[in-house]
Tab-separated table of C-alpha atoms in Angstrom:
chain	number	residue	atom	x	y	z
K	26	MET	CA	0.000	0.000	0.000
K	27	ARG	CA	2.828	2.401	0.833
K	28	LEU	CA	4.478	1.687	-2.544
K	29	LEU	CA	1.195	2.365	-4.377
K	30	GLU	CA	0.680	5.581	-2.426
K	31	ARG	CA	4.223	6.710	-3.204
K	32	MET	CA	3.689	5.961	-6.907
K	33	ARG	CA	0.391	7.883	-6.862
K	34	LYS	CA	2.131	10.909	-5.381
K	35	GLU	CA	4.900	10.752	-7.976
K	36	TRP	CA	2.333	10.604	-10.789
K	37	PHE	CA	0.429	13.457	-9.168
K	38	MET	CA	3.527	15.671	-9.182
K	39	ILE	CA	3.988	14.844	-12.874
K	40	GLY	CA	0.309	15.638	-13.345
K	41	ILE	CA	0.806	19.116	-11.834
K	42	VAL	CA	3.521	19.847	-14.398
K	43	LEU	CA	1.333	18.533	-17.252
K	44	ALA	CA	-1.685	20.530	-16.028
K	45	ILE	CA	0.335	23.762	-16.019
K	46	ALA	CA	1.863	22.902	-19.424
K	47	GLY	CA	-1.622	22.182	-20.815
K	48	ALA	CA	-2.861	25.526	-19.528
K	49	LYS	CA	0.097	27.205	-21.240
K	50	LEU	CA	-0.628	25.496	-24.580
K	51	GLU	CA	-4.395	26.100	-24.616
K	52	PRO	CA	-5.590	28.479	-21.881
K	53	SER	CA	-8.889	29.371	-23.594
K	54	ILE	CA	-10.487	26.037	-22.591
K	55	GLY	CA	-10.221	26.566	-18.839
K	56	VAL	CA	-10.677	30.328	-18.447
K	57	ASN	CA	-13.764	31.790	-16.807
K	58	GLY	CA	-16.537	31.731	-19.397
K	59	GLY	CA	-14.691	29.089	-21.440
K	60	PRO	CA	-15.922	25.607	-22.470
K	61	LEU	CA	-15.135	24.093	-19.036
K	62	MET	CA	-17.089	26.850	-17.238
K	63	PRO	CA	-14.764	26.728	-14.187
K	64	GLU	CA	-16.835	29.390	-12.396
K	65	ILE	CA	-19.376	26.561	-11.868
K	66	THR	CA	-17.623	23.238	-12.495
K	67	VAL	CA	-14.517	24.098	-10.461
K	68	SER	CA	-15.677	26.646	-7.884
K	69	TYR	CA	-18.591	24.487	-6.791
K	70	ILE	CA	-18.699	20.972	-8.277
K	71	ALA	CA	-14.966	20.118	-8.179
K	72	VAL	CA	-14.366	21.513	-4.686
K	73	ALA	CA	-17.512	19.819	-3.321
K	74	THR	CA	-16.414	16.517	-4.924
K	75	ILE	CA	-13.043	16.645	-3.144
K	76	PHE	CA	-14.631	17.138	0.274
K	77	PHE	CA	-17.450	14.648	-0.286
K	78	ASN	CA	-14.697	12.186	-1.169
K	79	SER	CA	-12.847	13.175	2.010
K	80	GLY	CA	-16.004	12.584	4.045
K	81	LEU	CA	-16.372	9.116	2.573
K	82	SER	CA	-12.749	8.191	3.276
K	83	LEU	CA	-12.407	9.781	6.742
K	84	ASN	CA	-12.390	7.098	9.415
K	85	THR	CA	-14.075	8.760	12.410
K	86	GLU	CA	-13.174	5.857	14.709
K	87	GLU	CA	-9.463	6.575	14.177
K	88	LEU	CA	-10.186	10.274	14.584
K	89	ARG	CA	-11.740	9.741	18.020
K	90	SER	CA	-8.818	7.639	19.200
K	91	ALA	CA	-6.397	10.317	17.969
K	92	LEU	CA	-8.094	12.950	20.122
K	93	VAL	CA	-6.744	11.106	23.175
K	94	HIS	CA	-3.342	12.616	22.335
K	95	ILE	CA	-4.539	16.071	23.372
K	96	LYS	CA	-1.091	17.501	24.106
K	97	LEU	CA	0.301	16.294	20.781
K	98	HIS	CA	-2.738	17.574	18.902
K	99	LEU	CA	-2.616	20.951	20.627
K	100	PHE	CA	1.093	21.448	19.944
K	101	ILE	CA	0.716	20.673	16.233
K	102	GLN	CA	-2.309	22.953	15.829
K	103	ILE	CA	-0.595	25.866	17.627
K	104	PHE	CA	2.648	25.419	15.680
K	105	THR	CA	0.892	24.995	12.319
K	106	LEU	CA	-1.809	27.647	12.590
K	107	ALA	CA	-0.175	30.223	14.895
K	108	PHE	CA	3.633	30.003	15.021
K	109	PHE	CA	4.116	29.002	11.356
K	110	PRO	CA	2.106	31.872	9.770
K	111	ALA	CA	3.498	34.379	12.285
K	112	ALA	CA	7.085	33.326	11.523
K	113	ILE	CA	6.420	33.545	7.765
K	114	TRP	CA	4.929	37.026	8.235
K	115	LEU	CA	8.091	38.186	10.012
K	116	LEU	CA	10.252	36.657	7.283
K	117	LEU	CA	8.202	38.428	4.600
K	118	GLN	CA	8.851	41.800	6.249
K	119	LEU	CA	12.520	41.225	5.394
K	120	LEU	CA	11.851	39.744	1.952
K	121	SER	CA	9.593	42.648	0.956
K	122	ILE	CA	12.686	44.782	0.249
K	123	THR	CA	14.017	42.190	-2.215
K	124	PRO	CA	13.086	42.062	-5.942
K	125	ILE	CA	11.109	38.823	-5.453
K	126	ASN	CA	7.681	38.934	-7.109
K	127	GLU	CA	5.232	40.370	-4.543
K	128	TRP	CA	2.469	37.885	-5.456
K	129	LEU	CA	4.792	34.952	-4.854
K	130	LEU	CA	5.530	36.431	-1.421
K	131	LYS	CA	1.796	36.679	-0.734
K	132	GLY	CA	1.568	33.050	-1.823
K	133	LEU	CA	4.289	32.185	0.677
K	134	GLN	CA	2.135	33.741	3.407
K	135	THR	CA	-0.840	31.598	2.377
K	136	VAL	CA	1.392	28.503	2.602
K	137	GLY	CA	2.066	29.422	6.215
K	138	CYS	CA	-1.679	29.534	6.876
K	139	MET	CA	-2.404	26.055	5.509
K	140	PRO	CA	-3.220	23.164	7.870
K	141	PRO	CA	-1.335	19.857	7.796
K	142	PRO	CA	-2.465	17.413	5.084
K	143	VAL	CA	-4.503	14.311	5.748
K	144	SER	CA	-2.174	12.360	3.474
K	145	SER	CA	1.554	13.015	3.090
K	146	ALA	CA	2.362	13.777	6.739
K	147	VAL	CA	0.326	10.771	7.856
K	148	ILE	CA	1.974	8.429	5.332
K	149	LEU	CA	5.500	9.561	6.221
K	150	THR	CA	4.671	9.256	9.920
K	151	LYS	CA	3.401	5.713	9.372
K	152	ALA	CA	6.488	4.861	7.306
K	153	VAL	CA	8.618	5.610	10.344
K	154	GLY	CA	6.240	4.072	12.856
K	155	GLY	CA	5.046	7.201	14.647
K	156	ASN	CA	1.630	8.426	15.803
K	157	GLU	CA	-0.861	10.216	13.513
K	158	GLY	CA	-4.381	11.497	13.290
K	159	ILE	CA	-4.340	15.288	13.506
K	160	VAL	CA	-7.558	17.306	13.081
K	161	VAL	CA	-7.572	20.130	10.544
K	162	THR	CA	-9.162	23.490	11.389
K	163	PRO	CA	-10.297	25.179	8.143
K	164	LEU	CA	-12.035	28.092	9.868
K	165	LEU	CA	-8.753	29.153	11.493
K	166	LEU	CA	-7.124	28.962	8.083
K	167	LEU	CA	-9.840	31.247	6.705
K	168	LEU	CA	-9.140	33.739	9.490
K	169	PHE	CA	-5.473	34.026	8.442
K	170	LEU	CA	-6.246	34.323	4.714
K	171	HIS	CA	-9.145	36.761	4.877
K	172	SER	CA	-7.020	39.887	5.408
K	173	SER	CA	-5.437	39.457	1.947
K	174	SER	CA	-8.724	38.781	0.167
K	175	SER	CA	-11.037	41.251	-1.559
K	176	VAL	CA	-13.960	38.824	-1.327
K	177	PRO	CA	-16.511	39.684	1.411
K	178	PHE	CA	-16.289	37.473	4.487
K	179	THR	CA	-19.966	36.469	4.196
K	180	SER	CA	-19.410	35.244	0.624
K	181	ILE	CA	-16.317	33.283	1.651
K	182	PHE	CA	-18.101	31.745	4.624
K	183	SER	CA	-21.219	30.762	2.663
K	184	GLN	CA	-19.230	29.163	-0.171
K	185	LEU	CA	-16.908	27.480	2.325
K	186	PHE	CA	-19.940	26.061	4.117
K	187	MET	CA	-21.678	24.848	0.950
K	188	THR	CA	-18.632	23.427	-0.854
K	189	VAL	CA	-16.543	22.162	2.081
K	190	VAL	CA	-18.560	21.577	5.247
K	191	VAL	CA	-21.816	20.260	3.720
K	192	PRO	CA	-20.156	17.763	1.305
K	193	LEU	CA	-17.881	16.566	4.131
K	194	ILE	CA	-20.863	15.916	6.416
K	195	ILE	CA	-22.842	14.216	3.624
K	196	GLY	CA	-19.825	12.033	2.870
K	197	GLN	CA	-19.634	10.994	6.529
K	198	ILE	CA	-23.370	10.178	6.603
K	199	VAL	CA	-23.108	8.082	3.425
K	200	ARG	CA	-20.044	6.315	4.853
K	201	ARG	CA	-22.104	5.050	7.801
K	202	TYR	CA	-24.405	3.127	5.469
K	203	ILE	CA	-21.763	1.717	3.115
K	204	LYS	CA	-18.857	1.364	5.565
K	205	ASP	CA	-18.498	-2.403	5.096
K	206	TRP	CA	-18.512	-2.059	1.315
K	207	LEU	CA	-15.886	0.729	1.462
K	208	GLU	CA	-13.592	-1.333	3.687
K	209	ARG	CA	-14.026	-4.371	1.464
K	210	LYS	CA	-13.596	-2.682	-1.937
K	211	LYS	CA	-11.211	0.110	-0.844
K	212	PRO	CA	-12.126	2.663	-3.556
K	213	PRO	CA	-9.274	4.867	-4.867
K	214	PHE	CA	-10.191	7.981	-2.858
K	215	GLY	CA	-6.734	9.485	-3.254
K	216	ALA	CA	-6.724	9.081	-7.036
K	217	VAL	CA	-10.173	10.694	-7.340
K	218	SER	CA	-9.210	13.734	-5.237
K	219	SER	CA	-5.886	14.100	-7.078
K	220	SER	CA	-7.601	14.017	-10.490
K	221	VAL	CA	-10.129	16.682	-9.486
K	222	LEU	CA	-7.337	18.771	-7.957
K	223	LEU	CA	-5.421	18.693	-11.248
K	224	VAL	CA	-8.489	20.116	-13.005
K	225	ILE	CA	-8.576	22.972	-10.459
K	226	ILE	CA	-4.852	23.643	-10.992
K	227	TYR	CA	-5.309	23.558	-14.783
K	228	THR	CA	-8.125	26.125	-14.779
K	229	THR	CA	-6.264	28.355	-12.322
K	230	PHE	CA	-3.281	28.614	-14.661
K	231	CYS	CA	-5.510	29.011	-17.724
K	232	ASP	CA	-6.541	32.379	-16.282
K	233	THR	CA	-2.878	33.288	-15.824
K	234	PHE	CA	-1.689	32.377	-19.298
K	235	SER	CA	-4.661	34.110	-20.908
K	236	ASN	CA	-3.605	37.372	-19.234
K	237	PRO	CA	-0.600	38.910	-21.065
K	238	ASP	CA	0.021	41.382	-18.222
K	239	ILE	CA	1.081	38.628	-15.789
K	240	ASP	CA	4.762	37.766	-15.894
K	241	LEU	CA	6.769	35.407	-13.676
K	242	ASP	CA	10.555	35.737	-13.613
K	243	ARG	CA	12.798	32.716	-13.039
K	244	PHE	CA	14.885	34.551	-10.442
K	245	SER	CA	11.860	34.875	-8.136
K	246	LEU	CA	10.939	31.200	-8.666
K	247	ILE	CA	14.451	29.978	-7.807
K	248	LEU	CA	14.557	32.122	-4.672
K	249	ILE	CA	11.104	30.931	-3.575
K	250	LEU	CA	12.224	27.318	-4.040
K	251	PHE	CA	15.334	27.948	-1.903
K	252	ILE	CA	13.277	29.742	0.779
K	253	ILE	CA	10.740	26.908	0.920
K	254	CYS	CA	13.451	24.250	1.327
K	255	SER	CA	15.102	26.335	4.058
K	256	ILE	CA	11.788	26.857	5.884
K	257	GLN	CA	10.958	23.164	5.888
K	258	LEU	CA	14.369	22.030	7.092
K	259	SER	CA	14.561	24.778	9.737
K	260	PHE	CA	11.090	24.072	11.111
K	261	MET	CA	11.641	20.305	11.146
K	262	LEU	CA	14.837	20.876	13.133
K	263	LEU	CA	13.026	23.287	15.458
K	264	THR	CA	10.177	20.848	16.164
K	265	PHE	CA	12.693	18.017	16.676
K	266	ILE	CA	14.671	20.037	19.243
K	267	PHE	CA	11.541	21.136	21.100
K	268	SER	CA	9.843	17.711	21.180
K	269	THR	CA	12.984	15.855	22.344
K	270	ARG	CA	13.615	18.022	25.396
K	271	ASN	CA	13.621	16.116	28.686
K	272	ASN	CA	10.508	17.857	29.977
K	273	SER	CA	8.553	17.868	26.695
K	274	GLY	CA	6.560	14.755	27.588
K	275	PHE	CA	6.689	13.431	24.010
K	276	THR	CA	7.727	9.889	23.110
K	277	PRO	CA	10.009	9.241	20.107
K	278	ALA	CA	6.914	8.261	18.109
K	279	ASP	CA	5.270	11.554	19.089
K	280	THR	CA	8.349	13.436	17.903
K	281	VAL	CA	7.948	11.888	14.448
K	282	ALA	CA	4.316	13.037	14.282
K	283	VAL	CA	5.305	16.536	15.450
K	284	MET	CA	8.071	16.867	12.829
K	285	PHE	CA	5.958	15.796	9.868
K	286	CYS	CA	2.498	17.101	10.773
K	287	SER	CA	3.700	20.498	12.041
K	288	THR	CA	5.728	21.336	8.941
K	289	HIS	CA	3.676	19.778	6.130
K	290	LYS	CA	0.940	21.744	4.376
K	291	SER	CA	-2.224	20.528	2.671
K	292	LEU	CA	-2.445	20.982	-1.104
K	293	THR	CA	-5.801	19.161	-1.276
K	294	LEU	CA	-7.425	21.666	1.081
K	295	GLY	CA	-5.183	24.579	0.123
K	296	ILE	CA	-5.913	24.946	-3.599
K	297	PRO	CA	-9.741	24.809	-3.213
K	298	MET	CA	-9.495	27.236	-0.274
K	299	LEU	CA	-7.426	29.696	-2.320
K	300	LYS	CA	-9.950	29.343	-5.130
K	301	ILE	CA	-12.703	30.395	-2.709
K	302	VAL	CA	-10.861	33.142	-0.808
K	303	PHE	CA	-9.240	34.719	-3.888
K	304	ALA	CA	-12.143	34.097	-6.285
K	305	GLY	CA	-11.757	36.176	-9.446
K	306	HIS	CA	-8.304	37.471	-8.429
K	307	GLU	CA	-6.113	37.959	-11.510
K	308	TYR	CA	-2.987	36.857	-9.609
K	309	LEU	CA	-4.533	33.727	-8.082
K	310	SER	CA	-2.183	31.411	-9.982
K	311	LEU	CA	0.916	33.274	-8.766
K	312	ILE	CA	-0.414	33.163	-5.219
K	313	SER	CA	-0.845	29.383	-5.671
K	314	VAL	CA	2.711	28.764	-6.953
K	315	PRO	CA	4.480	28.574	-3.539
K	316	LEU	CA	1.971	25.953	-2.347
K	317	LEU	CA	2.448	23.976	-5.579
K	318	ILE	CA	6.221	24.071	-4.927
K	319	TYR	CA	5.899	23.332	-1.202
K	320	HIS	CA	3.934	20.127	-1.811
K	321	PRO	CA	6.526	18.125	-3.826
K	322	VAL	CA	9.371	19.544	-1.715
K	323	GLN	CA	7.776	18.271	1.502
K	324	ILE	CA	7.311	14.820	-0.052
K	325	LEU	CA	10.885	14.637	-1.365
K	326	LEU	CA	12.501	15.951	1.824
K	327	GLY	CA	10.331	13.678	3.930
K	328	SER	CA	11.216	10.615	1.855
K	329	VAL	CA	14.927	11.384	2.126
K	330	LEU	CA	14.720	11.864	5.900
K	331	VAL	CA	12.511	8.832	6.700
K	332	PRO	CA	15.379	6.270	7.010
K	333	THR	CA	17.414	8.561	9.287
K	334	ILE	CA	14.446	9.439	11.505
K	335	LYS	CA	13.352	5.803	11.673
K	336	SER	CA	16.837	4.736	12.743
K	337	TRP	CA	16.881	7.456	15.410
K	338	MET	CA	13.437	6.479	16.715
K	339	VAL	CA	14.275	2.769	16.931
K	340	SER	CA	17.523	3.490	18.823
K	341	ARG	CA	15.706	5.846	21.231
K	342	GLN	CA	12.949	3.313	21.893
K	343	LYS	CA	15.545	0.602	22.568
K	344	GLY	CA	17.344	2.963	24.912
K	345	VAL	CA	14.126	3.611	26.844
K	346	LYS	CA	13.478	-0.130	27.198
K	347	LEU	CA	17.023	-0.743	28.426
K	348	THR	CA	16.759	1.954	31.080
K	349	ARG	CA	13.501	0.574	32.518
K	350	PRO	CA	14.015	-1.209	35.850
K	351	THR	CA	13.387	-4.930	35.847
K	352	VAL	CA	10.953	-6.402	38.414
């Protein structure tokens, strides 16, 4: 299963590149008012499909058991949705004097506001053998993003409710009645969400490439890539140091969950959320670029670090067992 999930993620990253390339070749298909009618099919149907799919696949029994780890859950939520965006905001005050594209910098701020994913962080945590099951808080995310949006709060809230909350609840209700069938057949939830997400990415960049006034320089892209890699490595090191202190109260397995879930950001929730909060914004695609970069970087860095972290965790757990007094 892990191999299949890894392959799906690799194909998804290739799909992102192809979606952007397709938008570059023929942007007229996916622009607002075009044949795909993204103002309806994407803004409402595609986003609702992703969260209905999430509702179907979300195992509430595992969710309840995860809530037992209150301290772990609280730390990750505070780090992800308070410390992370605040630290990015401070960093952007320094970067604002650089020639980096201002819309990419705004996109970097939105990355900081994203919650942890319900996929990559969990998979990497499982690959090591750590704990997982962190609850996402989309309303807090909306609070951080709203200040940069020209869309009225009431419009954002109503569309968020109709395209995110309602489909998620309906998916959970349907799951109750077909739970046995879902566990037996194991439908490809991840593949469905990824496919719909690629359509959203495609239409987002169609708007960009159809606007000749929007330009993206390579210098800004390279710097954003370097900044993102530095942020991830720095924050993973920071969470590791904090969670391994003697008085932290975290086990080695908890440390793994803290490192991955606190520093990873959700593309599946992020892109639809940006589509809602920045609806009709001409620079939406540029704002989305840092998140599209952050996603593959977090997967690649995580995959590289898994063997080292697993080795560390196993040695720490053995050390704990050896130090326990025998009866």
